[in-house]
Amino acid sequence: MANQAQNRVKTGQNPANLPTERVKFYADAPDGTKNKLLVYKVHDLGHSIDLLNRFDSKGWNIRAAWHLFDNGNNVRLRVWKL
């Protein structure tokens, strides 16, 4: 059993379907902290957007955000208030 787990790690497989992508963003906190960098592991681009919406609804002012794919590419996410 232990050898199978080690082989999965060596081959780069993700057996538990853990998040491998990340969302990275700068935001002003509701307590007055300015330009705080936050990074969270996410499953996909939709998960990143949901997470940003959750922070926005809690009073955070998101300044800039990026979705970092597991292949090294990243996409800047446009953030605006309606």
PDB file of N, CA and C in Angstrom:
ATOM      1  N   MET A   1       0.808  -1.193   0.000  1.00  0.00           N
ATOM      2  CA  MET A   1       0.000   0.000   0.000  1.00  0.00           C
ATOM      3  C   MET A   1       0.857   1.264   0.000  1.00  0.00           C
ATOM      4  N   ALA A   2       1.881   1.305   0.838  1.00  0.00           N
ATOM      5  CA  ALA A   2       2.745   2.479   0.911  1.00  0.00           C
ATOM      6  C   ALA A   2       3.467   2.700  -0.406  1.00  0.00           C
ATOM      7  N   ASN A   3       3.861   1.611  -1.076  1.00  0.00           N
ATOM      8  CA  ASN A   3       4.548   1.743  -2.358  1.00  0.00           C
ATOM      9  C   ASN A   3       3.636   2.354  -3.412  1.00  0.00           C
ATOM     10  N   GLN A   4       2.351   2.001  -3.396  1.00  0.00           N
ATOM     11  CA  GLN A   4       1.411   2.580  -4.352  1.00  0.00           C
ATOM     12  C   GLN A   4       1.291   4.087  -4.147  1.00  0.00           C
ATOM     13  N   ALA A   5       1.217   4.527  -2.910  1.00  0.00           N
ATOM     14  CA  ALA A   5       1.128   5.962  -2.614  1.00  0.00           C
ATOM     15  C   ALA A   5       2.392   6.676  -3.056  1.00  0.00           C
ATOM     16  N   GLN A   6       3.548   6.069  -2.827  1.00  0.00           N
ATOM     17  CA  GLN A   6       4.809   6.683  -3.248  1.00  0.00           C
ATOM     18  C   GLN A   6       4.874   6.772  -4.762  1.00  0.00           C
ATOM     19  N   ASN A   7       4.405   5.731  -5.463  1.00  0.00           N
ATOM     20  CA  ASN A   7       4.413   5.753  -6.922  1.00  0.00           C
ATOM     21  C   ASN A   7       3.499   6.840  -7.459  1.00  0.00           C
ATOM     22  N   ARG A   8       2.351   7.057  -6.823  1.00  0.00           N
ATOM     23  CA  ARG A   8       1.447   8.126  -7.260  1.00  0.00           C
ATOM     24  C   ARG A   8       2.109   9.489  -7.132  1.00  0.00           C
ATOM     25  N   VAL A   9       2.839   9.689  -6.042  1.00  0.00           N
ATOM     26  CA  VAL A   9       3.528  10.964  -5.837  1.00  0.00           C
ATOM     27  C   VAL A   9       4.600  11.142  -6.897  1.00  0.00           C
ATOM     28  N   LYS A  10       5.349  10.098  -7.202  1.00  0.00           N
ATOM     29  CA  LYS A  10       6.427  10.180  -8.193  1.00  0.00           C
ATOM     30  C   LYS A  10       5.890  10.456  -9.589  1.00  0.00           C
ATOM     31  N   THR A  11       4.746   9.873  -9.938  1.00  0.00           N
ATOM     32  CA  THR A  11       4.203  10.038 -11.280  1.00  0.00           C
ATOM     33  C   THR A  11       3.335  11.282 -11.416  1.00  0.00           C
ATOM     34  N   GLY A  12       3.078  11.978 -10.331  1.00  0.00           N
ATOM     35  CA  GLY A  12       2.310  13.213 -10.393  1.00  0.00           C
ATOM     36  C   GLY A  12       0.810  13.016 -10.414  1.00  0.00           C
ATOM     37  N   GLN A  13       0.322  11.821 -10.123  1.00  0.00           N
ATOM     38  CA  GLN A  13      -1.117  11.588 -10.083  1.00  0.00           C
ATOM     39  C   GLN A  13      -1.712  12.255  -8.849  1.00  0.00           C
ATOM     40  N   ASN A  14      -2.963  12.599  -8.948  1.00  0.00           N
ATOM     41  CA  ASN A  14      -3.665  13.259  -7.850  1.00  0.00           C
ATOM     42  C   ASN A  14      -4.798  12.341  -7.385  1.00  0.00           C
ATOM     43  N   PRO A  15      -4.497  11.338  -6.540  1.00  0.00           N
ATOM     44  CA  PRO A  15      -5.498  10.320  -6.207  1.00  0.00           C
ATOM     45  C   PRO A  15      -6.687  10.836  -5.412  1.00  0.00           C
ATOM     46  N   ALA A  16      -6.517  11.836  -4.606  1.00  0.00           N
ATOM     47  CA  ALA A  16      -7.610  12.317  -3.762  1.00  0.00           C
ATOM     48  C   ALA A  16      -8.373  13.471  -4.395  1.00  0.00           C
ATOM     49  N   ASN A  17      -8.055  13.804  -5.662  1.00  0.00           N
ATOM     50  CA  ASN A  17      -8.688  14.925  -6.357  1.00  0.00           C
ATOM     51  C   ASN A  17      -8.523  16.222  -5.568  1.00  0.00           C
ATOM     52  N   LEU A  18      -7.330  16.437  -5.051  1.00  0.00           N
ATOM     53  CA  LEU A  18      -7.030  17.653  -4.303  1.00  0.00           C
ATOM     54  C   LEU A  18      -6.870  18.823  -5.258  1.00  0.00           C
ATOM     55  N   PRO A  19      -7.154  20.037  -4.812  1.00  0.00           N
ATOM     56  CA  PRO A  19      -6.975  21.203  -5.680  1.00  0.00           C
ATOM     57  C   PRO A  19      -5.508  21.373  -6.066  1.00  0.00           C
ATOM     58  N   THR A  20      -5.257  21.590  -7.356  1.00  0.00           N
ATOM     59  CA  THR A  20      -3.885  21.788  -7.819  1.00  0.00           C
ATOM     60  C   THR A  20      -3.675  23.182  -8.393  1.00  0.00           C
ATOM     61  N   GLU A  21      -4.754  23.926  -8.597  1.00  0.00           N
ATOM     62  CA  GLU A  21      -4.644  25.281  -9.117  1.00  0.00           C
ATOM     63  C   GLU A  21      -4.802  26.256  -7.962  1.00  0.00           C
ATOM     64  N   ARG A  22      -4.492  27.542  -8.228  1.00  0.00           N
ATOM     65  CA  ARG A  22      -4.556  28.537  -7.158  1.00  0.00           C
ATOM     66  C   ARG A  22      -5.194  29.829  -7.662  1.00  0.00           C
ATOM     67  N   VAL A  23      -5.796  30.552  -6.733  1.00  0.00           N
ATOM     68  CA  VAL A  23      -6.227  31.915  -6.997  1.00  0.00           C
ATOM     69  C   VAL A  23      -5.380  32.805  -6.091  1.00  0.00           C
ATOM     70  N   LYS A  24      -4.858  33.867  -6.682  1.00  0.00           N
ATOM     71  CA  LYS A  24      -3.993  34.802  -5.952  1.00  0.00           C
ATOM     72  C   LYS A  24      -4.592  36.186  -6.153  1.00  0.00           C
ATOM     73  N   PHE A  25      -4.768  36.925  -5.049  1.00  0.00           N
ATOM     74  CA  PHE A  25      -5.345  38.260  -5.205  1.00  0.00           C
ATOM     75  C   PHE A  25      -4.878  39.201  -4.107  1.00  0.00           C
ATOM     76  N   TYR A  26      -4.894  40.490  -4.448  1.00  0.00           N
ATOM     77  CA  TYR A  26      -4.612  41.561  -3.499  1.00  0.00           C
ATOM     78  C   TYR A  26      -5.939  42.196  -3.137  1.00  0.00           C
ATOM     79  N   ALA A  27      -6.147  42.416  -1.831  1.00  0.00           N
ATOM     80  CA  ALA A  27      -7.425  42.974  -1.390  1.00  0.00           C
ATOM     81  C   ALA A  27      -7.243  43.804  -0.131  1.00  0.00           C
ATOM     82  N   ASP A  28      -8.149  44.764   0.045  1.00  0.00           N
ATOM     83  CA  ASP A  28      -8.225  45.543   1.280  1.00  0.00           C
ATOM     84  C   ASP A  28      -9.240  44.864   2.192  1.00  0.00           C
ATOM     85  N   ALA A  29      -8.831  44.586   3.422  1.00  0.00           N
ATOM     86  CA  ALA A  29      -9.694  43.887   4.378  1.00  0.00           C
ATOM     87  C   ALA A  29     -10.711  44.842   4.996  1.00  0.00           C
ATOM     88  N   PRO A  30     -11.821  44.315   5.469  1.00  0.00           N
ATOM     89  CA  PRO A  30     -12.827  45.154   6.126  1.00  0.00           C
ATOM     90  C   PRO A  30     -12.298  45.847   7.382  1.00  0.00           C
ATOM     91  N   ASP A  31     -11.255  45.286   8.017  1.00  0.00           N
ATOM     92  CA  ASP A  31     -10.706  45.890   9.241  1.00  0.00           C
ATOM     93  C   ASP A  31      -9.746  47.040   8.958  1.00  0.00           C
ATOM     94  N   GLY A  32      -9.534  47.370   7.670  1.00  0.00           N
ATOM     95  CA  GLY A  32      -8.669  48.485   7.316  1.00  0.00           C
ATOM     96  C   GLY A  32      -7.297  48.087   6.802  1.00  0.00           C
ATOM     97  N   THR A  33      -6.939  46.814   6.880  1.00  0.00           N
ATOM     98  CA  THR A  33      -5.662  46.351   6.333  1.00  0.00           C
ATOM     99  C   THR A  33      -5.670  46.564   4.826  1.00  0.00           C
ATOM    100  N   LYS A  34      -4.629  47.214   4.309  1.00  0.00           N
ATOM    101  CA  LYS A  34      -4.574  47.558   2.890  1.00  0.00           C
ATOM    102  C   LYS A  34      -3.685  46.602   2.107  1.00  0.00           C
ATOM    103  N   ASN A  35      -4.106  46.292   0.890  1.00  0.00           N
ATOM    104  CA  ASN A  35      -3.306  45.585  -0.101  1.00  0.00           C
ATOM    105  C   ASN A  35      -2.731  44.263   0.408  1.00  0.00           C
ATOM    106  N   LYS A  36      -3.551  43.461   1.033  1.00  0.00           N
ATOM    107  CA  LYS A  36      -3.124  42.168   1.575  1.00  0.00           C
ATOM    108  C   LYS A  36      -3.097  41.127   0.452  1.00  0.00           C
ATOM    109  N   LEU A  37      -2.012  40.332   0.386  1.00  0.00           N
ATOM    110  CA  LEU A  37      -1.898  39.266  -0.607  1.00  0.00           C
ATOM    111  C   LEU A  37      -2.498  37.989  -0.033  1.00  0.00           C
ATOM    112  N   LEU A  38      -3.425  37.391  -0.778  1.00  0.00           N
ATOM    113  CA  LEU A  38      -4.060  36.141  -0.362  1.00  0.00           C
ATOM    114  C   LEU A  38      -3.916  35.114  -1.483  1.00  0.00           C
ATOM    115  N   VAL A  39      -3.592  33.870  -1.134  1.00  0.00           N
ATOM    116  CA  VAL A  39      -3.459  32.782  -2.104  1.00  0.00           C
ATOM    117  C   VAL A  39      -4.207  31.575  -1.559  1.00  0.00           C
ATOM    118  N   TYR A  40      -5.090  31.005  -2.380  1.00  0.00           N
ATOM    119  CA  TYR A  40      -5.871  29.837  -1.978  1.00  0.00           C
ATOM    120  C   TYR A  40      -5.806  28.770  -3.062  1.00  0.00           C
ATOM    121  N   LYS A  41      -5.801  27.505  -2.655  1.00  0.00           N
ATOM    122  CA  LYS A  41      -5.883  26.394  -3.598  1.00  0.00           C
ATOM    123  C   LYS A  41      -7.329  26.250  -4.050  1.00  0.00           C
ATOM    124  N   VAL A  42      -7.519  26.049  -5.360  1.00  0.00           N
ATOM    125  CA  VAL A  42      -8.858  25.896  -5.929  1.00  0.00           C
ATOM    126  C   VAL A  42      -8.859  24.744  -6.932  1.00  0.00           C
ATOM    127  N   HIS A  43     -10.059  24.273  -7.288  1.00  0.00           N
ATOM    128  CA  HIS A  43     -10.194  23.168  -8.236  1.00  0.00           C
ATOM    129  C   HIS A  43     -10.161  23.636  -9.686  1.00  0.00           C
ATOM    130  N   ASP A  44     -10.756  24.800  -9.969  1.00  0.00           N
ATOM    131  CA  ASP A  44     -10.828  25.273 -11.347  1.00  0.00           C
ATOM    132  C   ASP A  44     -11.126  26.775 -11.351  1.00  0.00           C
ATOM    133  N   LEU A  45     -11.271  27.325 -12.545  1.00  0.00           N
ATOM    134  CA  LEU A  45     -11.505  28.760 -12.693  1.00  0.00           C
ATOM    135  C   LEU A  45     -12.821  29.193 -12.040  1.00  0.00           C
ATOM    136  N   GLY A  46     -13.858  28.390 -12.175  1.00  0.00           N
ATOM    137  CA  GLY A  46     -15.141  28.711 -11.547  1.00  0.00           C
ATOM    138  C   GLY A  46     -15.039  28.788 -10.034  1.00  0.00           C
ATOM    139  N   HIS A  47     -14.232  27.906  -9.456  1.00  0.00           N
ATOM    140  CA  HIS A  47     -14.014  27.918  -8.008  1.00  0.00           C
ATOM    141  C   HIS A  47     -13.319  29.221  -7.601  1.00  0.00           C
ATOM    142  N   SER A  48     -12.373  29.698  -8.425  1.00  0.00           N
ATOM    143  CA  SER A  48     -11.697  30.972  -8.148  1.00  0.00           C
ATOM    144  C   SER A  48     -12.694  32.122  -8.113  1.00  0.00           C
ATOM    145  N   ILE A  49     -13.573  32.143  -9.091  1.00  0.00           N
ATOM    146  CA  ILE A  49     -14.562  33.220  -9.176  1.00  0.00           C
ATOM    147  C   ILE A  49     -15.512  33.167  -7.984  1.00  0.00           C
ATOM    148  N   ASP A  50     -15.950  31.969  -7.610  1.00  0.00           N
ATOM    149  CA  ASP A  50     -16.818  31.825  -6.434  1.00  0.00           C
ATOM    150  C   ASP A  50     -16.129  32.331  -5.172  1.00  0.00           C
ATOM    151  N   LEU A  51     -14.850  32.008  -5.019  1.00  0.00           N
ATOM    152  CA  LEU A  51     -14.103  32.440  -3.835  1.00  0.00           C
ATOM    153  C   LEU A  51     -13.972  33.964  -3.791  1.00  0.00           C
ATOM    154  N   LEU A  52     -13.687  34.578  -4.944  1.00  0.00           N
ATOM    155  CA  LEU A  52     -13.589  36.040  -4.999  1.00  0.00           C
ATOM    156  C   LEU A  52     -14.934  36.687  -4.667  1.00  0.00           C
ATOM    157  N   ASN A  53     -16.018  36.114  -5.183  1.00  0.00           N
ATOM    158  CA  ASN A  53     -17.355  36.643  -4.866  1.00  0.00           C
ATOM    159  C   ASN A  53     -17.655  36.533  -3.380  1.00  0.00           C
ATOM    160  N   ARG A  54     -17.214  35.455  -2.757  1.00  0.00           N
ATOM    161  CA  ARG A  54     -17.435  35.268  -1.324  1.00  0.00           C
ATOM    162  C   ARG A  54     -16.695  36.340  -0.526  1.00  0.00           C
ATOM    163  N   PHE A  55     -15.433  36.620  -0.900  1.00  0.00           N
ATOM    164  CA  PHE A  55     -14.679  37.664  -0.204  1.00  0.00           C
ATOM    165  C   PHE A  55     -15.330  39.026  -0.421  1.00  0.00           C
ATOM    166  N   ASP A  56     -15.783  39.287  -1.640  1.00  0.00           N
ATOM    167  CA  ASP A  56     -16.432  40.562  -1.941  1.00  0.00           C
ATOM    168  C   ASP A  56     -17.692  40.746  -1.093  1.00  0.00           C
ATOM    169  N   SER A  57     -18.476  39.696  -0.944  1.00  0.00           N
ATOM    170  CA  SER A  57     -19.715  39.806  -0.165  1.00  0.00           C
ATOM    171  C   SER A  57     -19.448  40.014   1.327  1.00  0.00           C
ATOM    172  N   LYS A  58     -18.251  39.667   1.780  1.00  0.00           N
ATOM    173  CA  LYS A  58     -17.891  39.860   3.194  1.00  0.00           C
ATOM    174  C   LYS A  58     -17.227  41.217   3.437  1.00  0.00           C
ATOM    175  N   GLY A  59     -17.190  42.092   2.408  1.00  0.00           N
ATOM    176  CA  GLY A  59     -16.692  43.445   2.593  1.00  0.00           C
ATOM    177  C   GLY A  59     -15.253  43.679   2.174  1.00  0.00           C
ATOM    178  N   TRP A  60     -14.606  42.690   1.563  1.00  0.00           N
ATOM    179  CA  TRP A  60     -13.240  42.876   1.082  1.00  0.00           C
ATOM    180  C   TRP A  60     -13.280  43.641  -0.236  1.00  0.00           C
ATOM    181  N   ASN A  61     -12.324  44.552  -0.444  1.00  0.00           N
ATOM    182  CA  ASN A  61     -12.196  45.277  -1.700  1.00  0.00           C
ATOM    183  C   ASN A  61     -11.070  44.625  -2.497  1.00  0.00           C
ATOM    184  N   ILE A  62     -11.410  43.870  -3.521  1.00  0.00           N
ATOM    185  CA  ILE A  62     -10.416  43.136  -4.306  1.00  0.00           C
ATOM    186  C   ILE A  62      -9.818  44.080  -5.332  1.00  0.00           C
ATOM    187  N   ARG A  63      -8.491  44.235  -5.280  1.00  0.00           N
ATOM    188  CA  ARG A  63      -7.784  45.157  -6.171  1.00  0.00           C
ATOM    189  C   ARG A  63      -7.360  44.485  -7.471  1.00  0.00           C
ATOM    190  N   ALA A  64      -6.790  43.276  -7.385  1.00  0.00           N
ATOM    191  CA  ALA A  64      -6.321  42.538  -8.559  1.00  0.00           C
ATOM    192  C   ALA A  64      -6.337  41.053  -8.223  1.00  0.00           C
ATOM    193  N   ALA A  65      -6.599  40.220  -9.254  1.00  0.00           N
ATOM    194  CA  ALA A  65      -6.679  38.780  -9.005  1.00  0.00           C
ATOM    195  C   ALA A  65      -6.161  38.003 -10.208  1.00  0.00           C
ATOM    196  N   TRP A  66      -5.581  36.821  -9.937  1.00  0.00           N
ATOM    197  CA  TRP A  66      -5.066  35.921 -10.969  1.00  0.00           C
ATOM    198  C   TRP A  66      -5.474  34.498 -10.647  1.00  0.00           C
ATOM    199  N   HIS A  67      -5.769  33.728 -11.688  1.00  0.00           N
ATOM    200  CA  HIS A  67      -5.961  32.281 -11.535  1.00  0.00           C
ATOM    201  C   HIS A  67      -4.689  31.628 -12.057  1.00  0.00           C
ATOM    202  N   LEU A  68      -4.037  30.825 -11.211  1.00  0.00           N
ATOM    203  CA  LEU A  68      -2.784  30.162 -11.560  1.00  0.00           C
ATOM    204  C   LEU A  68      -3.075  28.700 -11.875  1.00  0.00           C
ATOM    205  N   PHE A  69      -2.913  28.315 -13.139  1.00  0.00           N
ATOM    206  CA  PHE A  69      -3.165  26.940 -13.552  1.00  0.00           C
ATOM    207  C   PHE A  69      -2.014  26.041 -13.133  1.00  0.00           C
ATOM    208  N   ASP A  70      -2.271  24.736 -13.043  1.00  0.00           N
ATOM    209  CA  ASP A  70      -1.239  23.805 -12.600  1.00  0.00           C
ATOM    210  C   ASP A  70      -0.151  23.591 -13.646  1.00  0.00           C
ATOM    211  N   ASN A  71      -0.351  24.017 -14.900  1.00  0.00           N
ATOM    212  CA  ASN A  71       0.672  23.869 -15.931  1.00  0.00           C
ATOM    213  C   ASN A  71       1.607  25.080 -16.005  1.00  0.00           C
ATOM    214  N   GLY A  72       1.456  26.028 -15.090  1.00  0.00           N
ATOM    215  CA  GLY A  72       2.332  27.190 -15.045  1.00  0.00           C
ATOM    216  C   GLY A  72       1.750  28.442 -15.674  1.00  0.00           C
ATOM    217  N   ASN A  73       0.684  28.321 -16.446  1.00  0.00           N
ATOM    218  CA  ASN A  73       0.040  29.493 -17.038  1.00  0.00           C
ATOM    219  C   ASN A  73      -0.806  30.199 -15.990  1.00  0.00           C
ATOM    220  N   ASN A  74      -1.012  31.502 -16.202  1.00  0.00           N
ATOM    221  CA  ASN A  74      -1.916  32.224 -15.309  1.00  0.00           C
ATOM    222  C   ASN A  74      -2.749  33.211 -16.106  1.00  0.00           C
ATOM    223  N   VAL A  75      -3.904  33.543 -15.555  1.00  0.00           N
ATOM    224  CA  VAL A  75      -4.847  34.450 -16.197  1.00  0.00           C
ATOM    225  C   VAL A  75      -5.220  35.520 -15.195  1.00  0.00           C
ATOM    226  N   ARG A  76      -5.123  36.773 -15.621  1.00  0.00           N
ATOM    227  CA  ARG A  76      -5.572  37.861 -14.752  1.00  0.00           C
ATOM    228  C   ARG A  76      -7.085  37.942 -14.839  1.00  0.00           C
ATOM    229  N   LEU A  77      -7.723  37.993 -13.689  1.00  0.00           N
ATOM    230  CA  LEU A  77      -9.176  38.066 -13.623  1.00  0.00           C
ATOM    231  C   LEU A  77      -9.596  39.520 -13.480  1.00  0.00           C
ATOM    232  N   ARG A  78     -10.539  39.942 -14.292  1.00  0.00           N
ATOM    233  CA  ARG A  78     -11.031  41.319 -14.203  1.00  0.00           C
ATOM    234  C   ARG A  78     -12.012  41.406 -13.051  1.00  0.00           C
ATOM    235  N   VAL A  79     -11.812  42.406 -12.224  1.00  0.00           N
ATOM    236  CA  VAL A  79     -12.646  42.589 -11.037  1.00  0.00           C
ATOM    237  C   VAL A  79     -13.269  43.974 -11.115  1.00  0.00           C
ATOM    238  N   TRP A  80     -14.588  44.040 -10.980  1.00  0.00           N
ATOM    239  CA  TRP A  80     -15.254  45.334 -10.943  1.00  0.00           C
ATOM    240  C   TRP A  80     -16.516  45.236 -10.110  1.00  0.00           C
ATOM    241  N   LYS A  81     -16.942  46.392  -9.631  1.00  0.00           N
ATOM    242  CA  LYS A  81     -18.170  46.488  -8.829  1.00  0.00           C
ATOM    243  C   LYS A  81     -19.292  46.975  -9.724  1.00  0.00           C
ATOM    244  N   LEU A  82     -20.462  46.415  -9.530  1.00  0.00           N
ATOM    245  CA  LEU A  82     -21.631  46.873 -10.297  1.00  0.00           C
ATOM    246  C   LEU A  82     -22.333  47.988  -9.567  1.00  0.00           C
TER     247      LEU A  82
END
